[in-house]
Structure formats: structure tokens, C-alpha cells
């Protein structure tokens, strides 16, 4: 008999699972998740928070992720903290021997720990908050196995499979998260980090991408594993997003110094930023236009990283609309806007993003040559700067 | 006594000014790990300050100059939202919590500070949609619908974030035995067949 947990976590966990299910699916815009979320929320009491268990950690972690996706980022962040501390309290960050825990449970614990870890890492980068520099973690990464490969009475873990499984994305995202955390730290230490440091970090990310197994690469296609196509793309877009954020300070620095955008050197900070943004935009736009998938889990990540990436050519256009590369930037922004408008039909935050972008650069796109010249700007070079 | 206290205070303060650290460090305690220097007073931005005095707004200061009371948030209402889950769409920066330098919101602030972007764009209508379920109450409460949402969870979410084991969770949900190893299942089936 497999009982439900009796520590108050079940109604929270069960309802947040339903909420996330509804929100991740093709019926996301029907808002059924709101109903389940309210049930979950009402089931959470202070007594529940005075207990600690694996299922509570699962419930709190899922709540955190859901809250962020539903535009309550700070509530989500608070819940991540609850989950993270409770997780450490139940020793999720440590390996336990077979004498003290079943093989099955230990593997589930690994999956829970690393899922929490990647959610936490991602949120801290998104909101520009300090990285958790955790020492004393020895939890191994989970194996690349499907749920059906793990049964409750398992004696020994089967070896990792060489095919996409439910754990593939988690494993590789965990490795990426470690690089992301380093990037986060560098970006927090100094508003203008050393270019060499950031280039080295980007190279590590590119190496991470290169060492992805064949079944995790963008061009992998196998109809038997169709359900893993979106998670795979989402992970690749995430790596492009990190590469953009890594080099964005150099773009802002040029603006601050009122210098001309010199994109002739492909290894300069601004070039790398623009190139990563271009790669990201093209990947998301092409995927959206060629795929039939229209479910919430795809839409949320697609719109998030499309917004980040699009703001790079937008920034360039706003700063120097007469630059030789400006038609390339315009084209990228146009492409993104079209997809954002389409995403906006499903996700209200994407709609908001599309409106903001339209308001900011709509005029530049429609009338590229009728720009008001600003008053002379101090400095060595004076690119024309339009004020909107 | 008073003089030595004054000297101590001056020493601590000049240390803080040089390093921009919090004044909690014990003097002479070398075993404490080095505090991260305050990004506002890092050596790199210090040179920016002197080079660019009077040149224009200094955006590293702009981010921290947000009013601290504007950082507090209230996300308890379902009706309207000011914050967004991607940390990139807040044009007025109020009530969204601290958004650090690598966030999309910090980018917006930076552009506003450099006068590339105007602040407080009044003509953007932020959709104040109250996200209420658009399906009927009866439908949402039905077991069929709940089962469907459970399926969706494993179909669209769990294939990237396997925080729950599908067989185990479904067994708890249904209140029955979880999946066993295939040989155990066969034994149970055979036992069941022979006892019948």
C-alpha cells in the first residue's frame, strides 16, 4: 500500500502538480491552473512549514517555479529559499549509503536536489541576485534513466541510457548551471568585468554545448523521442541566453562612454553579445515557425529568451540607428516582434513584452530615416542618437 | 579611553572607505574570509567615477539609488501584477524587489539612465487582466479534468524536471501499489492465478 504523506504536504503537492500540468499544456491560456494553485495555497499552513520531508521539498520547489512563471517572482524566490533550506535540512545535498536508504529513494533524492538547484540558479541569474556558493554538496548527478527504469524495490541502479530520457535535460542543465553560477558571480563582482574572463566563460559554455550527447543536440530528430524535442531546445536557448548576459556589460559600457559600436572585431564584447543574440533569435524564431507545438512550457521559455535576445539589437538600434549593421538589427527585431505577437496570443506577459518593444522601437522600424537629431553629445565620437 | 575609541573608529572607517566593506570585521582577524568589495566602490568603477565626473549619469549608481522602500512588494493580489517572472519588463521599477545588474530590468534602467530610453512611458497599457479560469467550475472540479492535468504534468513538465517519479506519484494519487519490478509482478500474477 503506498500511502500519501501525512505531514500536510499532499494537498499542496497534488494541487500544484495539477496547476503546473494545466499551465504547461496546450490549454495554458484557459487559466485552469489558477484554480489548482489557489487550492494548493490554501493548504499551506504554518504547521506544514514546521515540518521537513522530501514531499514538502518537492511541493515547495514546484510552488516556487509556478509562482515565478505566473509573474510573482519575489514570492517564487521566497519559496525557493524555503525549499532550499528544508532540502539541506533533510540532507538532500548529501549521498547516503545503501545501508541507510533504498536505491530508489536515493536516486529520487538526487533528482529533487538537482531540480531545486537549477531552479535556484536560474532565478538568481534572472533577477540578478547573489549566487548561492554552496560547499559540502556531494550529491551525484542522477543517471540518464526513465521513470520506468526505476522501481521501488530496485537493488542496483541500471546504467545510464544512451538515449533521451526524462533526466537528460536535468543532467545537462545542472552542468550548465554551474557555469551560469560562475558567470553570475563575475557579473555581480563588477559592473564591467574583464573581457578575457567573460570570453573564457563563454568558451566553456560553447564547449558544454559541443560535448552534449548527440541526442541532446539541436539537429537530433527521432520520432520515438518527440516529447523531448522542446526540453532540448529550451536548454540550448538557455545557454545562448547566458552567453548574451555574459557579454551585455560590454555593450552597455560602449553606450556609457558614448563610443561608436565597433563590431568589426568578432571577439570584442559587443560583437559576442550581438552574435549570441542573433543566434538565439534565429533559433527561437525558426523553431516556433516550423513546429506545431503550442504548449505553455514551450511558450514561457521561448518568450523569455526571445525578449532578452531581442533587447540586444533594440539597444543597438536605439543607440546608433545609422550604424552600418542597423538593417541587420532591424531585421532581427522585426522577426522577433512577429513571433512575440504570436506568443502573445497564448501568454499575456509575452503580449506585454511585444507592446513594450513596439512602443520603444516601433517608430524606428517603420521610419528608419526620419530621426530627430539630438543635441550634440560630448565625447570623441558622436553617433547620432535619437530620442524617443 | 575616549581617545583610543576615537582612533579605533577612525581606523575602521578609513578601512571601510578604502574597501567599501561592512564594519563588522574584527581588526587583525586574518582568518576571516575576505569580504567581497562593495561593487559601488570597486577599483574599476572608482576610475570611472573620476574619468567621467560631469560626463553624464553614472548608471552603476543609478541601480542602487532606487528608493529602498520602492523595492518592497506585494504579490498577494491576483488582480494586477507589477512584476514579471522574467525580470525584464518593468519600466518604472516599483514594487518589484531588488533586480540586480544582470537582470533584464537592470538593462532597462541602464538605458533610461543613459537617456537612450525615456522613463515612465505613459502610453504603454499594461494589461491588467485578472487571470481567472476560463473554463467552467464543473469542468475544473471533475475527476476527468484533474486526470488530464496530471497527464499534462508528466507530458510537458516532468520530461525536463523529473522532481516526481511518475509511477510512484500516480500510485499515491490513486491509493494503490506502485509499479514493481517485472519479476515481482509476475509472481503476484501467478500467485493470484493459482489462488483463484
Coordinates of C-alpha atoms in Angstrom, one line a residue:
Chain A
X1 CA 0.0 0.0 0.0
X2 CA 1.5 3.3 -1.0
X3 CA 0.2 5.9 1.4
X4 CA 0.1 9.6 0.8
X5 CA 2.3 11.7 3.1
X6 CA 0.6 12.8 6.3
X7 CA 2.6 15.9 7.0
X8 CA 0.3 18.2 5.2
X9 CA 2.3 18.2 2.0
X10 CA 0.0 16.1 -0.1
X11 CA -2.8 18.6 -0.9
X12 CA -0.1 21.2 -1.6
X13 CA 1.9 18.9 -3.8
X14 CA -1.1 17.4 -5.6
X15 CA -2.7 20.7 -6.4
X16 CA 0.5 22.4 -7.6
X17 CA 1.2 19.4 -9.8
X18 CA -2.2 19.9 -11.4
X19 CA -1.7 23.6 -11.7
X20 CA 1.7 23.2 -13.4
X21 CA 0.2 20.5 -15.6
X22 CA -2.5 22.8 -16.8
X23 CA -0.1 25.7 -17.3
X24 CA 2.5 23.7 -19.2
X25 CA 0.0 22.3 -21.6
X26 CA -1.8 23.5 -24.8
X27 CA -4.7 24.7 -22.6
X28 CA -2.4 27.1 -20.6
X29 CA -4.4 30.2 -21.7
X30 CA -7.6 28.8 -20.2
X31 CA -6.1 29.6 -16.7
X32 CA -7.3 26.4 -15.1
X33 CA -4.1 26.5 -13.2
X34 CA -5.3 29.4 -11.1
X35 CA -8.0 27.2 -9.5
X36 CA -5.5 24.5 -8.5
X37 CA -2.9 27.0 -7.4
X38 CA -5.5 28.5 -5.0
X39 CA -6.2 25.1 -3.6
X40 CA -2.5 24.4 -3.1
X41 CA -2.0 27.8 -1.5
X42 CA -4.9 27.4 0.9
X43 CA -3.5 24.0 2.0
X44 CA -0.2 25.5 3.1
X45 CA -0.1 26.3 6.7
X46 CA 2.5 27.4 9.2
X47 CA 2.4 24.0 10.8
X48 CA 3.3 22.5 7.5
X49 CA 6.3 24.7 7.3
X50 CA 7.4 23.5 10.7
X51 CA 7.9 20.0 9.2
X52 CA 10.5 18.7 6.8
X53 CA 10.2 16.0 4.3
X54 CA 11.0 15.1 0.7
X55 CA 7.5 15.6 -0.4
X56 CA 7.4 19.0 1.2
X57 CA 10.6 20.0 -0.6
X58 CA 9.0 18.8 -3.8
X59 CA 5.9 20.8 -3.1
X60 CA 7.7 24.0 -2.2
X61 CA 10.1 23.7 -5.2
X62 CA 7.2 23.3 -7.6
X63 CA 5.3 26.2 -5.9
X64 CA 8.4 28.4 -6.4
X65 CA 8.6 27.6 -10.1
X66 CA 4.9 28.1 -10.7
X67 CA 4.9 31.4 -8.9
X68 CA 7.7 32.7 -11.0
X69 CA 6.0 31.7 -14.2
X70 CA 2.8 33.3 -13.1
X71 CA 4.5 36.6 -12.5
X72 CA 5.0 36.5 -8.8
X73 CA 8.8 36.4 -9.0
X74 CA 9.5 37.5 -5.5
X75 CA 7.1 35.1 -3.9
X76 CA 8.7 32.4 -6.0
X77 CA 12.1 33.4 -4.8
X78 CA 11.0 33.3 -1.2
X79 CA 9.6 29.8 -1.7
X80 CA 12.9 28.7 -3.3
X81 CA 14.6 29.8 -0.1
X82 CA 12.2 27.7 1.9
X83 CA 12.7 24.7 -0.3
X84 CA 16.5 25.1 -0.4
X85 CA 16.8 25.3 3.4
X86 CA 14.4 22.5 4.0
X87 CA 16.3 20.4 1.5
X88 CA 19.6 20.9 3.3
X89 CA 17.8 20.1 6.5
X90 CA 16.8 16.7 5.2
X91 CA 20.3 16.2 3.8
X92 CA 19.3 16.3 0.1
X93 CA 22.7 17.7 -0.7
X94 CA 24.5 14.5 0.5
X95 CA 24.9 11.0 -0.7
X96 CA 23.6 8.3 1.6
X97 CA 24.8 4.7 1.6
X98 CA 22.7 1.7 0.7
X99 CA 22.5 0.6 4.3
X100 CA 20.7 3.8 5.3
X101 CA 18.4 4.3 2.2
X102 CA 16.9 2.4 -0.6
X103 CA 18.5 2.7 -4.1
X104 CA 15.2 4.0 -5.5
X105 CA 14.8 6.7 -2.8
X106 CA 18.4 7.9 -3.1
X107 CA 18.0 8.3 -6.9
X108 CA 14.8 10.3 -6.4
X109 CA 16.6 12.5 -3.9
X110 CA 19.3 13.2 -6.4
X111 CA 16.7 14.3 -9.0
X112 CA 14.9 16.5 -6.4
X113 CA 18.2 18.1 -5.3
X114 CA 19.4 19.0 -8.8
X115 CA 16.0 20.2 -9.9
X116 CA 15.9 22.6 -6.9
X117 CA 19.5 23.6 -7.7
X118 CA 18.8 24.5 -11.3
X119 CA 15.6 26.4 -10.4
X120 CA 17.5 28.4 -7.8
X121 CA 20.5 29.1 -10.1
X122 CA 18.2 30.2 -12.9
X123 CA 16.1 32.5 -10.7
X124 CA 19.2 34.2 -9.3
X125 CA 20.6 34.9 -12.7
X126 CA 17.2 36.2 -13.9
X127 CA 16.7 38.6 -11.0
X128 CA 20.4 39.5 -10.6
X129 CA 20.6 38.3 -7.1
X130 CA 23.6 36.7 -5.4
X131 CA 24.7 33.2 -6.2
X132 CA 24.5 30.5 -3.6
X133 CA 28.0 29.4 -3.1
X134 CA 27.3 26.1 -1.5
X135 CA 30.1 24.0 -0.1
X136 CA 29.6 20.5 1.2
X137 CA 27.4 19.1 -1.6
X138 CA 28.4 15.6 -2.7
X139 CA 25.1 14.6 -4.3
X140 CA 25.9 12.9 -7.5
X141 CA 24.0 13.8 -10.7
X142 CA 21.1 11.4 -11.4
X143 CA 21.6 8.8 -14.1
X144 CA 20.1 9.2 -17.5
X145 CA 17.1 6.9 -16.9
X146 CA 13.3 7.0 -17.5
X147 CA 10.9 6.6 -14.6
X148 CA 10.0 3.1 -15.7
X149 CA 13.7 2.1 -15.2
X150 CA 13.3 2.8 -11.5
X151 CA 11.1 0.6 -9.4
X152 CA 10.6 0.9 -5.7
X153 CA 12.3 -2.4 -4.9
X154 CA 15.4 -1.8 -7.1
X155 CA 18.6 -3.3 -5.8
X156 CA 21.0 -1.6 -8.1
X157 CA 20.7 1.3 -10.4
X158 CA 20.8 0.3 -14.1
X159 CA 23.5 2.1 -16.1
X160 CA 22.6 5.4 -17.8
X161 CA 21.0 5.0 -21.2
X162 CA 22.3 6.5 -24.4
X163 CA 19.0 8.0 -25.5
X164 CA 16.8 10.9 -24.4
X165 CA 15.1 10.3 -21.0
X166 CA 13.2 12.5 -18.5
X167 CA 16.5 13.0 -16.7
X168 CA 18.6 14.1 -19.8
X169 CA 17.7 17.7 -19.6
X170 CA 18.2 17.9 -15.9
X171 CA 21.7 16.3 -16.0
X172 CA 22.9 18.7 -18.7
X173 CA 21.2 21.7 -17.2
X174 CA 22.9 21.0 -13.9
X175 CA 26.3 21.2 -15.6
X176 CA 25.3 24.4 -17.3
X177 CA 24.0 25.8 -14.0
X178 CA 27.5 25.5 -12.5
X179 CA 28.9 27.7 -15.4
X180 CA 25.9 30.0 -15.0
X181 CA 26.7 30.5 -11.3
X182 CA 30.3 31.5 -12.1
X183 CA 29.0 33.9 -14.7
X184 CA 26.6 35.3 -12.2
X185 CA 29.3 35.9 -9.7
X186 CA 31.6 37.7 -12.1
X187 CA 28.7 39.9 -13.2
X188 CA 27.9 40.8 -9.6
X189 CA 31.5 41.5 -8.6
X190 CA 32.0 44.2 -11.1
X191 CA 29.6 46.1 -13.4
X192 CA 32.3 45.8 -16.0
X193 CA 34.1 42.5 -15.7
X194 CA 37.3 41.7 -17.6
X195 CA 36.7 40.7 -21.2
X196 CA 39.1 37.8 -21.0
X197 CA 37.3 36.3 -18.1
X198 CA 33.9 36.5 -19.8
X199 CA 35.3 35.2 -23.1
X200 CA 36.7 32.2 -21.3
X201 CA 33.3 31.6 -19.6
X202 CA 31.6 31.7 -23.0
X203 CA 34.1 29.3 -24.4
X204 CA 33.3 26.9 -21.5
X205 CA 29.6 27.2 -22.4
X206 CA 30.4 26.5 -26.1
X207 CA 32.4 23.5 -25.0
X208 CA 29.5 22.3 -22.9
X209 CA 27.3 22.6 -26.0
X210 CA 29.8 20.7 -28.1
X211 CA 30.1 17.9 -25.5
X212 CA 26.3 17.4 -25.3
X213 CA 25.4 13.8 -26.4
X214 CA 24.2 13.5 -30.0
X215 CA 20.6 13.1 -28.8
X216 CA 20.7 16.5 -27.0
X217 CA 21.9 18.4 -30.0
X218 CA 19.6 20.8 -31.9
X219 CA 19.7 18.7 -35.1
X220 CA 18.7 15.4 -33.4
X221 CA 15.5 14.0 -34.7
X222 CA 13.8 10.8 -33.8
X223 CA 10.0 10.5 -33.8
X224 CA 10.2 8.0 -30.9
X225 CA 11.5 10.8 -28.7
X226 CA 9.3 13.6 -29.9
X227 CA 8.4 14.6 -26.4
X228 CA 12.0 15.6 -25.6
X229 CA 12.4 18.0 -28.5
X230 CA 11.1 21.0 -26.7
X231 CA 13.1 20.4 -23.5
X232 CA 16.2 20.0 -25.6
X233 CA 15.7 23.3 -27.5
X234 CA 14.8 25.1 -24.2
X235 CA 18.1 24.0 -22.8
X236 CA 20.1 25.2 -25.8
X237 CA 18.3 28.6 -25.7
X238 CA 19.2 28.9 -22.0
X239 CA 22.8 28.5 -22.9
X240 CA 22.5 31.2 -25.5
X241 CA 20.8 33.5 -23.0
X242 CA 23.7 33.1 -20.6
X243 CA 26.1 34.0 -23.4
X244 CA 24.2 37.1 -24.1
X245 CA 24.1 38.2 -20.4
X246 CA 27.8 37.5 -20.0
X247 CA 28.7 40.0 -22.7
X248 CA 26.0 42.5 -22.3
X249 CA 28.0 44.7 -19.9
X250 CA 30.4 45.5 -22.7
X251 CA 27.5 46.8 -24.9
X252 CA 26.4 49.0 -22.0
X253 CA 29.9 50.2 -21.5
X254 CA 30.2 51.4 -25.1
X255 CA 26.9 53.3 -24.6
X256 CA 28.0 54.8 -21.3
X257 CA 31.2 56.0 -23.0
X258 CA 29.3 57.3 -26.0
X259 CA 31.7 55.3 -28.2
X260 CA 30.9 54.0 -31.7
X261 CA 29.8 50.4 -31.9
X262 CA 32.8 48.7 -33.4
X263 CA 31.6 45.3 -34.5
X264 CA 34.4 44.6 -36.9
X265 CA 36.2 42.5 -34.3
X266 CA 34.2 39.4 -33.8
X267 CA 35.9 38.7 -30.5
X268 CA 35.0 42.0 -28.8
X269 CA 32.5 42.0 -26.1
X270 CA 29.8 43.8 -28.0
X271 CA 30.3 41.5 -31.1
X272 CA 30.0 38.4 -29.0
X273 CA 26.8 39.8 -27.4
X274 CA 25.2 40.6 -30.7
X275 CA 26.3 37.3 -32.3
X276 CA 24.8 35.3 -29.4
X277 CA 21.6 37.3 -29.5
X278 CA 21.3 36.7 -33.3
X279 CA 21.9 33.0 -32.8
X280 CA 19.2 32.9 -30.1
X281 CA 16.6 34.9 -32.0
X282 CA 17.1 32.8 -35.2
X283 CA 16.8 29.6 -33.2
X284 CA 13.7 30.5 -31.4
X285 CA 12.0 32.1 -34.4
X286 CA 12.8 29.2 -36.7
X287 CA 11.6 26.7 -34.1
X288 CA 8.3 28.5 -33.5
X289 CA 7.7 28.9 -37.2
X290 CA 8.4 25.2 -38.0
X291 CA 7.0 23.5 -35.0
X292 CA 3.3 22.6 -34.3
X293 CA 4.0 22.7 -30.5
X294 CA 2.0 25.4 -28.8
X295 CA 2.0 24.5 -25.2
X296 CA 2.7 26.6 -22.1
X297 CA 6.1 25.0 -21.1
X298 CA 7.5 25.9 -24.6
X299 CA 5.9 29.3 -24.7
X300 CA 7.1 30.7 -21.4
X301 CA 10.8 29.9 -22.1
X302 CA 10.6 30.9 -25.8
X303 CA 9.2 34.3 -24.9
X304 CA 11.6 34.9 -22.0
X305 CA 14.7 34.3 -24.0
X306 CA 13.4 35.9 -27.1
X307 CA 12.8 39.1 -25.1
X308 CA 16.4 39.0 -23.7
X309 CA 17.9 38.4 -27.1
X310 CA 15.8 41.0 -28.9
X311 CA 16.7 43.7 -26.5
X312 CA 20.3 43.5 -27.8
X313 CA 19.6 44.7 -31.3
X314 CA 17.0 47.0 -29.9
X315 CA 19.6 48.6 -27.7
X316 CA 22.0 48.9 -30.7
X317 CA 19.2 50.4 -32.8
X318 CA 18.3 52.9 -30.2
X319 CA 21.9 53.9 -29.7
X320 CA 23.1 54.1 -33.3
X321 CA 20.2 53.8 -35.8
X322 CA 22.6 54.8 -38.6
X323 CA 25.2 52.2 -38.0
X324 CA 26.2 50.0 -40.9
X325 CA 24.8 47.0 -39.2
X326 CA 21.4 48.7 -38.4
X327 CA 19.5 46.9 -41.2
X328 CA 20.6 43.6 -39.7
X329 CA 19.4 44.7 -36.3
X330 CA 16.1 45.9 -37.7
X331 CA 15.5 42.6 -39.4
X332 CA 16.2 40.7 -36.2
X333 CA 13.8 42.9 -34.2
X334 CA 11.1 42.6 -36.9
X335 CA 11.5 38.8 -36.8
X336 CA 11.2 38.7 -33.1
X337 CA 8.3 41.0 -32.9
X338 CA 6.3 38.8 -35.2
X339 CA 6.9 35.8 -33.1
X340 CA 6.3 37.7 -29.8
X341 CA 3.0 38.8 -31.2
X342 CA 2.2 35.2 -31.9
X343 CA 3.3 34.1 -28.4
X344 CA 1.2 36.9 -27.0
X345 CA -1.9 35.1 -28.1
X346 CA -1.1 32.4 -25.6
X347 CA 0.8 34.2 -22.8
X348 CA -0.2 37.6 -21.5
X349 CA 3.3 38.5 -20.4
X350 CA 4.5 37.9 -24.0
X351 CA 1.9 40.3 -25.1
X352 CA 3.1 42.9 -22.7
X353 CA 6.7 42.4 -24.0
X354 CA 5.5 42.8 -27.6
X355 CA 3.7 46.1 -26.7
X356 CA 6.8 47.4 -24.9
X357 CA 9.0 46.6 -27.8
X358 CA 6.6 48.1 -30.2
X359 CA 6.5 51.3 -28.2
X360 CA 10.2 51.5 -27.9
X361 CA 11.3 50.8 -31.4
X362 CA 8.1 50.7 -33.4
X363 CA 8.9 54.1 -34.9
X364 CA 12.5 53.2 -35.8
X365 CA 11.2 50.1 -37.6
X366 CA 8.6 52.0 -39.6
X367 CA 10.5 55.1 -40.4
X368 CA 14.2 54.3 -40.3
X369 CA 15.4 57.6 -41.9
X370 CA 13.2 60.2 -40.2
X371 CA 15.0 60.6 -37.0
X372 CA 15.3 63.7 -34.9
X373 CA 18.9 64.6 -34.3
X374 CA 19.7 65.1 -30.7
X375 CA 21.7 67.9 -29.3
X376 CA 25.5 67.5 -29.7
X377 CA 26.8 64.8 -27.3
X378 CA 30.1 65.2 -25.6
X379 CA 32.9 62.8 -26.3
X380 CA 35.3 61.7 -29.0
X381 CA 32.8 60.3 -31.5
X382 CA 29.3 61.4 -31.7
X383 CA 27.0 58.8 -33.3
X384 CA 23.5 60.2 -34.0
X385 CA 21.3 59.5 -31.1
X386 CA 17.6 59.7 -31.5
X387 CA 15.4 60.4 -28.5
X388 CA 12.0 58.8 -28.3
Chain B
X1 CA 39.6 55.7 26.9
X2 CA 37.8 58.2 24.7
X3 CA 40.8 58.9 22.6
X4 CA 41.5 55.2 21.9
X5 CA 37.9 54.7 21.0
X6 CA 38.1 57.6 18.6
X7 CA 41.3 56.3 17.0
X8 CA 39.7 52.8 16.6
X9 CA 36.6 54.3 14.9
X10 CA 38.7 56.4 12.5
X11 CA 40.8 53.3 11.7
X12 CA 37.7 51.2 11.0
X13 CA 36.1 54.0 8.9
X14 CA 39.1 54.5 6.8
X15 CA 39.3 50.8 6.2
X16 CA 35.7 50.9 5.1
X17 CA 36.3 53.8 2.8
X18 CA 39.1 52.1 1.1
X19 CA 37.4 48.7 0.7
X20 CA 33.8 49.6 0.9
X21 CA 33.2 46.7 3.3
X22 CA 30.8 46.3 6.2
X23 CA 32.2 47.4 9.5
X24 CA 31.8 44.0 11.2
X25 CA 35.2 42.7 10.5
X26 CA 37.5 42.3 13.5
X27 CA 40.7 44.1 13.3
X28 CA 43.7 41.8 12.8
X29 CA 41.5 38.8 12.2
X30 CA 43.1 37.4 9.2
X31 CA 41.4 34.0 9.3
X32 CA 38.1 35.5 8.3
X33 CA 37.4 35.1 4.6
X34 CA 37.8 38.3 2.6
X35 CA 34.6 40.2 2.1
X36 CA 33.6 40.9 -1.4
X37 CA 34.2 44.5 -2.1
X38 CA 31.1 46.6 -2.4
X39 CA 30.5 46.9 -6.2
X40 CA 29.9 50.6 -5.9
X41 CA 33.4 51.2 -4.7
X42 CA 35.3 48.6 -6.7
X43 CA 38.6 49.8 -8.1
X44 CA 37.3 49.7 -11.7
X45 CA 34.3 51.8 -11.1
X46 CA 36.3 54.2 -8.9
X47 CA 38.4 55.1 -12.0
X48 CA 35.1 55.5 -14.0
X49 CA 34.0 58.0 -11.4
X50 CA 37.0 60.2 -11.7
X51 CA 37.1 60.0 -15.6
X52 CA 33.5 60.6 -16.1
X53 CA 32.7 63.2 -13.5
X54 CA 30.2 65.5 -15.2
X55 CA 30.1 63.4 -18.3
X56 CA 26.7 62.0 -17.7
X57 CA 24.7 59.8 -15.4
X58 CA 26.6 57.0 -13.8
X59 CA 24.4 54.0 -14.2
X60 CA 26.1 51.8 -11.6
X61 CA 24.9 54.3 -9.1
X62 CA 21.5 54.5 -10.7
X63 CA 20.7 50.9 -9.9
X64 CA 21.5 51.2 -6.2
X65 CA 19.9 54.6 -6.0
X66 CA 16.5 53.1 -6.4
X67 CA 14.5 54.0 -3.3
X68 CA 14.7 51.2 -0.9
X69 CA 11.0 51.4 0.0
X70 CA 10.1 51.0 -3.6
X71 CA 11.8 47.6 -3.5
X72 CA 9.2 46.1 -1.3
X73 CA 6.5 44.1 -3.0
X74 CA 3.0 42.8 -2.5
X75 CA 2.2 39.9 -4.9
X76 CA -0.7 38.6 -2.9
X77 CA -3.4 40.1 -5.2
X78 CA -4.5 38.1 -8.2
X79 CA -5.9 41.1 -9.9
X80 CA -3.0 43.0 -11.4
X81 CA 0.7 42.5 -11.4
X82 CA 3.6 44.9 -11.5
X83 CA 6.4 42.3 -11.6
X84 CA 7.0 39.8 -14.3
X85 CA 8.6 36.4 -14.0
X86 CA 11.4 37.1 -16.4
X87 CA 12.6 40.2 -14.6
X88 CA 12.8 42.2 -17.7
X89 CA 9.6 44.2 -18.3
X90 CA 9.3 46.6 -15.5
X91 CA 9.6 50.1 -16.9
X92 CA 9.1 52.0 -13.6
X93 CA 10.8 49.7 -11.2
X94 CA 8.3 50.0 -8.4
X95 CA 7.3 47.1 -6.2
X96 CA 9.3 44.5 -8.0
X97 CA 12.0 43.8 -5.5
X98 CA 15.7 44.1 -6.0
X99 CA 16.7 43.4 -9.6
X100 CA 20.5 43.1 -9.9
X101 CA 22.8 44.1 -12.7
X102 CA 22.4 41.0 -14.9
X103 CA 18.6 41.2 -14.9
X104 CA 16.6 42.5 -17.9
X105 CA 15.2 45.2 -15.6
X106 CA 18.7 46.5 -14.9
X107 CA 19.2 46.8 -18.6
X108 CA 16.1 48.9 -18.9
X109 CA 17.3 51.1 -16.0
X110 CA 20.7 51.4 -17.7
X111 CA 19.1 52.5 -21.0
X112 CA 17.0 55.0 -19.2
X113 CA 20.0 56.3 -17.3
X114 CA 21.9 56.8 -20.5
X115 CA 19.0 58.7 -21.9
X116 CA 18.6 56.1 -24.6
X117 CA 15.2 55.3 -23.3
X118 CA 12.7 57.7 -21.7
X119 CA 11.4 56.9 -18.3
X120 CA 7.8 56.4 -17.4
X121 CA 6.4 55.7 -20.8
X122 CA 2.7 56.6 -20.1
X123 CA 1.4 55.2 -23.4
X124 CA 2.1 51.6 -22.7
X125 CA -1.1 50.0 -21.4
X126 CA -0.1 47.2 -19.1
X127 CA -2.8 44.6 -19.4
X128 CA -4.4 44.4 -16.0
X129 CA -6.1 41.2 -16.8
X130 CA -7.4 39.3 -13.8
X131 CA -6.3 35.8 -14.6
X132 CA -9.4 33.9 -13.8
X133 CA -10.1 30.4 -15.1
X134 CA -11.9 30.5 -18.4
X135 CA -13.3 27.0 -18.0
X136 CA -16.5 26.2 -16.1
X137 CA -16.3 25.3 -12.4
X138 CA -18.0 21.9 -13.1
X139 CA -15.4 21.0 -15.6
X140 CA -12.4 22.0 -13.5
X141 CA -13.8 20.1 -10.5
X142 CA -14.3 16.9 -12.4
X143 CA -12.1 13.9 -11.9
X144 CA -11.6 13.6 -15.7
X145 CA -10.2 17.1 -15.9
X146 CA -7.9 16.5 -13.0
X147 CA -6.6 13.4 -14.5
X148 CA -6.0 15.2 -17.7
X149 CA -4.0 17.9 -15.9
X150 CA -2.0 15.2 -14.2
X151 CA -1.2 13.7 -17.6
X152 CA -0.2 17.1 -18.9
X153 CA 2.2 17.5 -16.0
X154 CA 4.1 14.3 -17.0
X155 CA 3.8 15.1 -20.6
X156 CA 5.1 18.6 -20.7
X157 CA 6.8 19.4 -17.4
X158 CA 8.3 16.3 -15.9
X159 CA 10.2 15.5 -19.1
X160 CA 12.5 18.3 -18.2
X161 CA 12.2 18.5 -14.4
X162 CA 11.8 14.9 -13.1
X163 CA 11.2 16.0 -9.5
X164 CA 8.5 13.4 -9.1
X165 CA 8.6 9.8 -10.1
X166 CA 5.6 9.2 -12.3
X167 CA 4.8 5.6 -11.2
X168 CA 5.3 6.4 -7.6
X169 CA 3.2 9.6 -7.7
X170 CA 0.4 8.1 -9.6
X171 CA 0.3 5.2 -7.2
X172 CA -0.1 7.6 -4.3
X173 CA -2.7 9.6 -6.2
X174 CA -4.7 6.5 -6.9
X175 CA -4.0 5.0 -3.5
X176 CA -2.7 1.7 -4.8
X177 CA 0.5 -0.3 -5.2
X178 CA 3.3 1.4 -7.2
X179 CA 5.0 -0.3 -10.1
X180 CA 7.0 -3.3 -9.0
X181 CA 9.9 -4.9 -10.7
X182 CA 8.6 -7.1 -13.5
X183 CA 9.6 -10.4 -11.9
X184 CA 7.7 -9.4 -8.7
X185 CA 4.6 -8.6 -10.8
X186 CA 4.8 -11.9 -12.5
X187 CA 5.0 -13.7 -9.1
X188 CA 1.9 -11.7 -7.9
X189 CA 0.0 -12.6 -11.0
X190 CA 0.9 -16.2 -10.8
X191 CA 0.0 -16.3 -7.1
X192 CA -3.3 -14.7 -7.9
X193 CA -4.0 -17.1 -10.7
X194 CA -3.1 -20.2 -8.6
X195 CA -5.1 -19.0 -5.6
X196 CA -8.2 -18.2 -7.8

